Coordinates of C-alpha atoms and ligand atoms in Angstrom, one line a residue:
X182 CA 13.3 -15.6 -0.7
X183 CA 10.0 -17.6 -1.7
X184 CA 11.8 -20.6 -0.6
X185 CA 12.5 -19.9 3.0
X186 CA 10.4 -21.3 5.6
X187 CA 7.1 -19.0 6.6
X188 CA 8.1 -16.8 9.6
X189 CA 5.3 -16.1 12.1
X190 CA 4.9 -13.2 14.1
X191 CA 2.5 -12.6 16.7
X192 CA 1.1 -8.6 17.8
X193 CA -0.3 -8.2 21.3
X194 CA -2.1 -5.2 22.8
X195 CA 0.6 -2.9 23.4
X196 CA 1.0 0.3 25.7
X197 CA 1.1 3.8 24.5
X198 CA 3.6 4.1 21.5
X199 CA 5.9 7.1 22.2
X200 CA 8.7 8.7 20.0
X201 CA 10.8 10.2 17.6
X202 CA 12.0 8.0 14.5
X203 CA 13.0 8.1 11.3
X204 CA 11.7 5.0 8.6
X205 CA 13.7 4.2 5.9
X206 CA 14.2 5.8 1.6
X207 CA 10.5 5.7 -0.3
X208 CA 11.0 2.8 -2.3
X209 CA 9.4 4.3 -6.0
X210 CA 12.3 7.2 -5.7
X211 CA 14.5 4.9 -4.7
X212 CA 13.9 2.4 -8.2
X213 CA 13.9 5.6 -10.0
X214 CA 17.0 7.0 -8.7
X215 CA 18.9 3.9 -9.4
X216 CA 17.6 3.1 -13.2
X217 CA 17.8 7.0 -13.8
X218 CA 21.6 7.0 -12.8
X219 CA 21.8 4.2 -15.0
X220 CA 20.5 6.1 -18.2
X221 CA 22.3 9.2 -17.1
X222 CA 26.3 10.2 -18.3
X223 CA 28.5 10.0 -15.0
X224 CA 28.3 8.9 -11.6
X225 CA 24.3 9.5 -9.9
X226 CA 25.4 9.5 -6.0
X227 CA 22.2 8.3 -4.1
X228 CA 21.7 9.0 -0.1
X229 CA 19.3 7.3 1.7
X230 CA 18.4 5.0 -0.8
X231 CA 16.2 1.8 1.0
X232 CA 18.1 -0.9 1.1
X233 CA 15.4 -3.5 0.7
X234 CA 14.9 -6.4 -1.3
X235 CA 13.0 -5.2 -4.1
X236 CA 15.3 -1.9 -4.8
X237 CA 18.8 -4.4 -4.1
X238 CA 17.2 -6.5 -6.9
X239 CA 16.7 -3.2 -8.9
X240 CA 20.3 -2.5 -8.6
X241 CA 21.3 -6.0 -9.5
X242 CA 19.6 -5.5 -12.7
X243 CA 21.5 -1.8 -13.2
X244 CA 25.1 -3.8 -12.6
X245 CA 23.7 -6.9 -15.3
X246 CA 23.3 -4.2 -17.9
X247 CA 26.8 -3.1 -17.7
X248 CA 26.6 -0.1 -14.8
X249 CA 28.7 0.0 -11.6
X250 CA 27.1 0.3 -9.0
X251 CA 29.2 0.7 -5.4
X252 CA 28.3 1.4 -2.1
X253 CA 30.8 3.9 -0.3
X254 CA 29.4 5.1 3.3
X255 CA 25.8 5.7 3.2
X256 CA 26.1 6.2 -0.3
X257 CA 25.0 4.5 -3.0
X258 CA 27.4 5.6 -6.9
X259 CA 25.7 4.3 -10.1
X260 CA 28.0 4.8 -13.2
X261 CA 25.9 5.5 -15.4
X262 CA 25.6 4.5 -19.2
X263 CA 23.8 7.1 -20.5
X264 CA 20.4 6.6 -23.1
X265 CA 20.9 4.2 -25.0
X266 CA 24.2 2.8 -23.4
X267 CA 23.3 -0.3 -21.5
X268 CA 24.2 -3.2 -22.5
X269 CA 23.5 -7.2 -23.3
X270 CA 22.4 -9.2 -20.0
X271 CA 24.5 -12.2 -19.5
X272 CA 21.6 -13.7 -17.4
X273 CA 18.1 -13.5 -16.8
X274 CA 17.6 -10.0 -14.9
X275 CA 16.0 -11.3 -11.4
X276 CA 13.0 -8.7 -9.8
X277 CA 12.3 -11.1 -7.2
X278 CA 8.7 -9.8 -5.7
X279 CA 9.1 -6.4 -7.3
X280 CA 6.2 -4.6 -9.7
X281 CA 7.9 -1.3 -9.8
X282 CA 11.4 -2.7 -10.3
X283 CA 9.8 -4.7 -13.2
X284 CA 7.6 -2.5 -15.1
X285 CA 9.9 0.4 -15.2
X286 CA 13.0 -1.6 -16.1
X287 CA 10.8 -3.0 -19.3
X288 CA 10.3 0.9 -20.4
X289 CA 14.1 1.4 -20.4
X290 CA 15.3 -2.3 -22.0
X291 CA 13.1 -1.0 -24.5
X292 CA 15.0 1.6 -26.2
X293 CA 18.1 -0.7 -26.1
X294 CA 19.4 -2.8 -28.7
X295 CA 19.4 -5.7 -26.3
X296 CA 17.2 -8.7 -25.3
X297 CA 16.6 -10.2 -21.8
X298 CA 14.6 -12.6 -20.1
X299 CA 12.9 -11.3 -17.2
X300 CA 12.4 -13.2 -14.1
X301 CA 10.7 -12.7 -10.7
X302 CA 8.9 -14.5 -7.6
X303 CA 6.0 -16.8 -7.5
X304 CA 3.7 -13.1 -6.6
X305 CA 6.0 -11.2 -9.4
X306 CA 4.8 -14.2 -12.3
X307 CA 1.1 -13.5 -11.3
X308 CA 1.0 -9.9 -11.9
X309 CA -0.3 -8.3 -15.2
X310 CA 2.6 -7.7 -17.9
X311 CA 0.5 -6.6 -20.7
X312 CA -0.5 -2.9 -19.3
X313 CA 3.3 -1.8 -19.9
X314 CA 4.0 -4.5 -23.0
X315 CA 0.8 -3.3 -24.8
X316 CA 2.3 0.5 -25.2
X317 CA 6.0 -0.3 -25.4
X318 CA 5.0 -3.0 -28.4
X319 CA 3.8 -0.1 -29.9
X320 CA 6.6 2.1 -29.8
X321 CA 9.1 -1.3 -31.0
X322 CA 9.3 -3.8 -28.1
X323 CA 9.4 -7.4 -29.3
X324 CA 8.1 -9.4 -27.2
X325 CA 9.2 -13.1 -27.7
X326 CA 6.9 -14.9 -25.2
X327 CA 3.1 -14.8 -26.2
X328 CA 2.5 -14.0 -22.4
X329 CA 1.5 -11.8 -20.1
X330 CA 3.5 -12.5 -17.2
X331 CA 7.1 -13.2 -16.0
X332 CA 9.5 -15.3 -16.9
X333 CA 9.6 -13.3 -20.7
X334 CA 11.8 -12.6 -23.0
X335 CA 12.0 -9.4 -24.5
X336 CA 14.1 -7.3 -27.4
X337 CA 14.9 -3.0 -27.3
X338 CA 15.7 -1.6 -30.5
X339 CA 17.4 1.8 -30.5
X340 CA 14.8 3.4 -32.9
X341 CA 11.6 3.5 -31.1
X342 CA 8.6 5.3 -32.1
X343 CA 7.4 8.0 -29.9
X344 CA 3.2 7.8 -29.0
X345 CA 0.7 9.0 -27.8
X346 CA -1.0 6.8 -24.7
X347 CA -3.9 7.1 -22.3
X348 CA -3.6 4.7 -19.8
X349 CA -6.5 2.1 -19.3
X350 CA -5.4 1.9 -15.3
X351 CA -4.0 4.5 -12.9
X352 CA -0.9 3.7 -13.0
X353 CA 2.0 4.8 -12.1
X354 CA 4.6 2.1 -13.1
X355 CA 2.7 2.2 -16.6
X356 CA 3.1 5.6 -17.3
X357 CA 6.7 5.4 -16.1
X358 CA 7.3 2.5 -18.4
X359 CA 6.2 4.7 -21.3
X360 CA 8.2 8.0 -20.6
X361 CA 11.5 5.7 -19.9
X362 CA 10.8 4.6 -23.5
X363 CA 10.1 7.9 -24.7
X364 CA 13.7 9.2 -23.7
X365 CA 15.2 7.1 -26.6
X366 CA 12.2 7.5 -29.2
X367 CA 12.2 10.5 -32.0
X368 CA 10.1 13.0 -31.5
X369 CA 7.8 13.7 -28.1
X370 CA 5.9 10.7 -26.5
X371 CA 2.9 11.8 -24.0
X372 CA 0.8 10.2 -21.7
X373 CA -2.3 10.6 -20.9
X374 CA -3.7 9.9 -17.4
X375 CA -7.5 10.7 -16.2
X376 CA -6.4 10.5 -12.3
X377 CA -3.1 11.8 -11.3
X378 CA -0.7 8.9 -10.5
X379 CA 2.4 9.4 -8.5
X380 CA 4.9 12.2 -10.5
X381 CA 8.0 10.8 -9.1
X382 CA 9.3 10.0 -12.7
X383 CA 8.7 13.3 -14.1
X384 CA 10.3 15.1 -11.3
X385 CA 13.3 13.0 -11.2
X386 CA 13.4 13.0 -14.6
X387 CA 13.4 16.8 -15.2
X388 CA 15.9 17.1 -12.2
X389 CA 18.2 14.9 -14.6
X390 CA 17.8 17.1 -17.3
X391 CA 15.1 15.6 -19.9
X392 CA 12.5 18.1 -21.4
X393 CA 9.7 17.0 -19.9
X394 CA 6.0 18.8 -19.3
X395 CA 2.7 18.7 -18.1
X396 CA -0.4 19.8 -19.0
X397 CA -4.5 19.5 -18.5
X398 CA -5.7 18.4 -21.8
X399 CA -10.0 18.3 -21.5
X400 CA -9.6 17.6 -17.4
X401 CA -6.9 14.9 -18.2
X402 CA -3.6 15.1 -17.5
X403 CA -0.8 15.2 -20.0
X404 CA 2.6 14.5 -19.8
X405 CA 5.3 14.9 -22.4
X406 CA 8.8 13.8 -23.0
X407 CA 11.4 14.8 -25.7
X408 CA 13.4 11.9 -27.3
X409 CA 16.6 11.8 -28.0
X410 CA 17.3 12.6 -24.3
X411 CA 20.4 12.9 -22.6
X412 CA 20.6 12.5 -19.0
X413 CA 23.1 13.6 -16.5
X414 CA 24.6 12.3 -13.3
X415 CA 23.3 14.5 -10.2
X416 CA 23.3 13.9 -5.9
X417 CA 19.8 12.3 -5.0
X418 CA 18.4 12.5 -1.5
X419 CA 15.6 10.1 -0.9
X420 CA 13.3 10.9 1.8
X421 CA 11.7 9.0 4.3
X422 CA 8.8 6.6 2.4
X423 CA 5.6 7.8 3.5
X424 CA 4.0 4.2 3.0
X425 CA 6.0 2.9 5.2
X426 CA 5.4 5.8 7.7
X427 CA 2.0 4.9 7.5
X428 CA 2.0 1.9 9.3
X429 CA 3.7 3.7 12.6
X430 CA 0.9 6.5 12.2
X431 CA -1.6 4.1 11.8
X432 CA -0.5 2.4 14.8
X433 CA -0.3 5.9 17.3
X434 CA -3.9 6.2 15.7
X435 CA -5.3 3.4 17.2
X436 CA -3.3 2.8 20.5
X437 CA -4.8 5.1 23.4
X438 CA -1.7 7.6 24.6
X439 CA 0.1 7.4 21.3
X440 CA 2.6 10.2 20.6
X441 CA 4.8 9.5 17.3
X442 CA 6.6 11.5 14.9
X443 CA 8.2 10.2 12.1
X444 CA 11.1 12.7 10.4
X445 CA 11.6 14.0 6.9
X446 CA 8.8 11.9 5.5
X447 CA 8.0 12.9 1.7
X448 CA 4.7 14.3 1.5
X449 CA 4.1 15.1 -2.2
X450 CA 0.5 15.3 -2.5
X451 CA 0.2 12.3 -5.0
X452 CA 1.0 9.9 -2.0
X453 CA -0.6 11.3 0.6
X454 CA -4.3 10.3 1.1
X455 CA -4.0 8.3 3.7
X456 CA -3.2 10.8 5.9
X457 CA -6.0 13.0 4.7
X458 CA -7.9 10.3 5.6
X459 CA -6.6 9.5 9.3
X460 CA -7.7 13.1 9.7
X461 CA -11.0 13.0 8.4
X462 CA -11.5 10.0 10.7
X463 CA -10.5 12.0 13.6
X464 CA -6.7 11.4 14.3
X465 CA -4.1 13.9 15.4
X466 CA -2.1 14.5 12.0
X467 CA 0.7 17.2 11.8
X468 CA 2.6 17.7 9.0
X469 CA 5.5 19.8 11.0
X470 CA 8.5 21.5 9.8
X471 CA 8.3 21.4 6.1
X472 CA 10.9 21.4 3.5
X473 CA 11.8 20.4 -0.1
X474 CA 14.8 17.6 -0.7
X475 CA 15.9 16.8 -3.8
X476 CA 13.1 18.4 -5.4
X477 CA 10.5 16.9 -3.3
X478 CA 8.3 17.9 0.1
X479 CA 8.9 16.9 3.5
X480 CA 7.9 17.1 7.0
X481 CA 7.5 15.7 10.0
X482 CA 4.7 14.0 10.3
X483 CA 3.3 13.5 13.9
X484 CA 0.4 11.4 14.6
X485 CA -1.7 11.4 18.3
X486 CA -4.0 8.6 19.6
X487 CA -8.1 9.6 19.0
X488 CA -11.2 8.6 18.6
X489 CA -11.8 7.8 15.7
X490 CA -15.0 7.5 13.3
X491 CA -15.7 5.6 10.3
X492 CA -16.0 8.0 6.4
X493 CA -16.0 7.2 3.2
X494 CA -13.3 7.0 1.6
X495 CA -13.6 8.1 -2.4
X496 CA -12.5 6.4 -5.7
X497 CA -10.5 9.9 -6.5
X498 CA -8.2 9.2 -3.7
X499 CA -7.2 5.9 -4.5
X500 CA -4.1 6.7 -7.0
X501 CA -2.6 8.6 -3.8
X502 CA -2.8 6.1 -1.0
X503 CA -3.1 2.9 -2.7
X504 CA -0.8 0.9 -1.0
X505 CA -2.6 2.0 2.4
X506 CA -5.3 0.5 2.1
X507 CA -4.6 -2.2 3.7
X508 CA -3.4 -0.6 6.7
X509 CA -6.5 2.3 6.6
X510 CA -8.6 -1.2 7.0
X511 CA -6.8 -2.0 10.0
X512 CA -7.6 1.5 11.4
X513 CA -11.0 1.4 9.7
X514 CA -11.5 -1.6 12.4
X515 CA -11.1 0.5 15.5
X516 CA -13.5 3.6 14.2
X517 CA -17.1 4.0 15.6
X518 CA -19.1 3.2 12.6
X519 CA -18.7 2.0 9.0
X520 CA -15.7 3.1 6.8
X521 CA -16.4 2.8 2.5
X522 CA -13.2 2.8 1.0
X523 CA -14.4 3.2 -3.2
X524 CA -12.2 2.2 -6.4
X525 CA -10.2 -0.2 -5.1
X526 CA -9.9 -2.4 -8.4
X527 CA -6.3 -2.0 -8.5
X528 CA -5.8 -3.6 -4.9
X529 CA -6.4 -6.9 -6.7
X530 CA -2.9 -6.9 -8.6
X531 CA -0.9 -5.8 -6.1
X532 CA 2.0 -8.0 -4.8
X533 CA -1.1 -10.3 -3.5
X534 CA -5.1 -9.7 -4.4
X535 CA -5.1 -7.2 -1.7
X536 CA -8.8 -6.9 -1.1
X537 CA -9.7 -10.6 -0.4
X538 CA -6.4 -11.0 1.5
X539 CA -7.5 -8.0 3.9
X540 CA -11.1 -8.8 3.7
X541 CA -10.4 -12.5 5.0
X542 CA -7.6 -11.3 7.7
X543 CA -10.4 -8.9 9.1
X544 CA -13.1 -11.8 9.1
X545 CA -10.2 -13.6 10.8
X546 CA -10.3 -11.8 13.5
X547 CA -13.9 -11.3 14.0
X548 CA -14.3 -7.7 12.2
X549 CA -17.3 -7.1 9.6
X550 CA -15.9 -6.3 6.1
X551 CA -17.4 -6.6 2.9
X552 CA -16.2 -6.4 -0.8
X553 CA -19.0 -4.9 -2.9
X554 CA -17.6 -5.1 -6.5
X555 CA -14.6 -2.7 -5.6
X556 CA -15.8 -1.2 -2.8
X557 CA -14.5 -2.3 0.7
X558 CA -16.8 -1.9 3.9
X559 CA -15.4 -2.1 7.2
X560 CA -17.3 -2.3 10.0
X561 CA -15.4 -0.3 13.3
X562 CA -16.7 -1.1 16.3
X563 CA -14.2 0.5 18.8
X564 CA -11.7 -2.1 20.1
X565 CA -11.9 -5.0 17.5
X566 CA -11.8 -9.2 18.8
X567 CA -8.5 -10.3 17.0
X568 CA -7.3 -13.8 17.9
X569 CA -7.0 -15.0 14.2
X570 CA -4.3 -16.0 12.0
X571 CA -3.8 -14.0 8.6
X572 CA -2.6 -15.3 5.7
X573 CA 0.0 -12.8 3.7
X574 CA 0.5 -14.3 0.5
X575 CA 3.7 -13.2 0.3
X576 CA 2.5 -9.7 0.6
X577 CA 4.5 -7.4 2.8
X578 CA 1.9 -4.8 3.1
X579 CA -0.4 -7.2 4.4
X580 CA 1.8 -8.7 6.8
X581 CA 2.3 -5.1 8.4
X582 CA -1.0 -4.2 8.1
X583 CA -2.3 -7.0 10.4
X584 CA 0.6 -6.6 12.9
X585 CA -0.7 -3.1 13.5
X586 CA -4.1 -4.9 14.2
X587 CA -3.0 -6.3 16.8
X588 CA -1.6 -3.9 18.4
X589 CA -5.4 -2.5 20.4
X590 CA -7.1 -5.5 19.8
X591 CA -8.8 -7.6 22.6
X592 CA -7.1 -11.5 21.4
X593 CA -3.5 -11.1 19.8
X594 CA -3.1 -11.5 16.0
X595 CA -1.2 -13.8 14.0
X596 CA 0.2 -13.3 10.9
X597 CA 1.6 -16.4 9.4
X598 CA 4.7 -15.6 7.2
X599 CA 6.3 -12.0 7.5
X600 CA 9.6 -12.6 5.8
X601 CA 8.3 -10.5 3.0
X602 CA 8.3 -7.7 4.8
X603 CA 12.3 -7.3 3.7
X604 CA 10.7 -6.0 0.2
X605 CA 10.3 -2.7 1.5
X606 CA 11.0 -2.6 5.2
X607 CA 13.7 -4.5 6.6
X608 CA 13.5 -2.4 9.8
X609 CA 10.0 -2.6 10.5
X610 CA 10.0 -5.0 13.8
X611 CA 12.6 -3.2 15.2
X612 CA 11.3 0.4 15.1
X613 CA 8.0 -0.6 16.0
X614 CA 9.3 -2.6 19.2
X615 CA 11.6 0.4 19.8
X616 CA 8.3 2.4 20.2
X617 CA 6.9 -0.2 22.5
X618 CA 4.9 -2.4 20.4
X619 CA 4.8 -6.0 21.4
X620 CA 5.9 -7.7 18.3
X621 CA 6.4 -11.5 19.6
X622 CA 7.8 -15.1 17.9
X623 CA 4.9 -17.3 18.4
Ligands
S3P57 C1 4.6 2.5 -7.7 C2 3.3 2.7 -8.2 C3 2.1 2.0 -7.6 C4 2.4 1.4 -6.3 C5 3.8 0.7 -6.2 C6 4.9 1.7 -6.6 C7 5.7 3.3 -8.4 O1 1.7 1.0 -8.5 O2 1.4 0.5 -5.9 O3 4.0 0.2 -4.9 O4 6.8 3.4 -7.8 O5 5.5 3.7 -9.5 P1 0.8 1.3 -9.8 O6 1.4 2.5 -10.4 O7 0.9 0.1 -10.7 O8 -0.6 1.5 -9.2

């Protein structure tokens, strides 16, 4: 995809957004379900599974180590392998602009007597390897390449040790990486987070059947898994991705007369402070009608144009919204008065260094930000200028984020390349036009 010509896209001030809609599958279940049916006996049936780049790439990489993987309906059937069961690559595996898809699949090549040479995108090769290599080395991963980033070469071994980790980052995909490991290591692996990352993994994997807990050790959280595990096939559901939600509620935030609900949107409380923070800034947020699905909360989430004012966002919250921030800065721009987003050092090694890349499309289009080590300021004066061009750096979240921008402000907004956006939301132009934004070709 890297080599396709940029595609720009243009957002004008747009009339009240009104509706009912439903986004696509959250993209970390999604991975998970996928690479879980792989490790798991039988057939894993997936509904509602995204069918974006990075999770089609994920399942690529299932099929290369010897799973099936068909589509039949709306229904995706992984055949799985069980732990332990995958086999040689014939290729290099391919993640294409995919951080998740990547780090996760290193935690399960690990506990398999097989070696593979992983490749992505020109974003994928810049981000930082060594936060999931450094723990997995420790448990037995060779690592060929004296690296830290894509293309490497790696080799599993079917006896890996179990450990012990605290994890230098909250993260997510590095904690993930380790408890994939620890399903074909001897004895109990644990991890050991200070903020609570996303619990997708240990959910899913309980669901699947691994002994799996969690615990407060000294205000930290701890979380266990027995080796030796054996998974088995189950029916996934994947809800709606609340990320992706966010750009449609962030849009009926900032466009007077919005009315928008967005259905069955997972709401697990480690992914949703951005929505705690549209309400502290003053928005209309209803989470209506909720439910569990495949062992995870939903609702409908319904978002109403307000006023909004500028808070301070704080470092605590980060781990549950941190792929919003882009789009909160977007919102941030239309407040009354200042909004502090704090602990944003992770935005940095996202799929682009997210906080110069929103920081410069805000100065773009004439809106005050600031990057104070990592602390973001954003200056909201009401209705912001717009009339620049942003540069996406093959960053999807960044793409959407400035569309939305451009949505209230006074001068449209350019965003120069938004074919990335097929990562994680192939739909996106269409369900925002089919509200009534004005998504134009230049
Ligand atoms: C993800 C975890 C987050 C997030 C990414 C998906 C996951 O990354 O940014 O989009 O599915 O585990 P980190 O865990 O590296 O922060």
């Amino acid at each position: 995809m890297s080599q396709s010509l940029p595609k720009p896209l243009v957002a004008h001030r747009s009339g009240p957004l009104v509706g009912r809609v439903r986004v696509p599958g959250d993209k970390s279940i999604s991975h998970r379900a996928l690479m879980f049916g792989a490790l798991a006996t039988g057939v894993t049936r997936i509904t509602g599974l995204l069918e974006a780049e990075d999770v089609l790439n994920t399942a690529h990489v299932v099929e290369a180590l010897g799973c099936g993987v068909t589509r039949v309906g709306g229904t995706f059937e992984v055949r799985g392998r069980g732990v332990g069961g995958l086999t040689q690559p014939r290729a290099d595996l391919d993640f294409g602009n995919s951080g998740t898809g990547c780090r996760l699949m290193m935690g399960v090549i690990a506990g398999h007597d097989i070696e593979a040479r992983l490749v992505g995108d020109a974003s994928l090769s810049r981000r930082p390897m060594r936060r999931v290599l450094d723990p997995l080395r420790r448990m037995g991963l060779t690592v060929i390449d004296d690296r830290e980033n894509l293309p490497l070469t790696i080799r599993g071994t079917s006896s890996l040790l179990p450990i012990e980790y605290r994890t230098p980052v909250p993260s997510a995909q590095v904690k993930s990486a380790v408890l994939l490991a620890g399903l074909s290591a001897t004895g109990e692996t644990t991890v050991i987070e200070r903020e609570a990352t996303r619990d997708h993994t240990e959910r899913m994997l309980r669901y699947f059947g691994a002994e799996i807990r969690t615990e407060m050790r000294d205000g930290m959280h701890a979380i266990t898994v027995s080796g030796d595990a054996e998974l088995a096939g189950r029916p996934v559901v994947v809800p709606a991705d609340p990320s992706s939600a966010a750009f449609l509620a962030a849009a009926a935030a900032i466009v007077p007369g919005s009315d928008v609900t967005i259905e069955g949107v997972l709401v697990n409380e480690t992914r949703t402070g951005f929505y705690t923070t549209l309400r502290e800034m003053g928005a209309s947020v209803e989470f209506a009608n909720p439910r569990e699905e495949g062992g995870e909360p939903i609702a409908d989430i319904r978002v109403r144009h307000a006023r909004l004012k500028g808070v301070r966002v704080p470092a605590a919250r980060a781990p549950s919204m941190i792929d919003e921030y882009p789009v909160l800065a977007a919102v941030a721009a239309y407040a009354d008065g200042e909004t502090i987003m704090e602990g944003l050092a992770e935005l940095k090694v996202k799929e682009s260094d997210r906080l110069a890349a929103t920081a410069a499309g805000l100065a773009a289009n004439g809106i005050g930000a600031r990057i104070d080590g990592d602390t973001l300021t954003v200056e909201g004066r009401g209705t912001p200028r717009g009339g620049g061009t942003v540069v996406t750096h093959m960053d999807h979240r960044i793409a959407m984020a400035f569309l939305i921008l451009g949505l209230g402000s006074d001068r449209p907004v350019e965003v120069d390349d938004v074919t990335f956006v097929a990562t994680s939301f192939p739909a996106f132009t269409g369900l925002m036009t089919g509200l009534g934004a004005r998504l134009e070709a230049r």
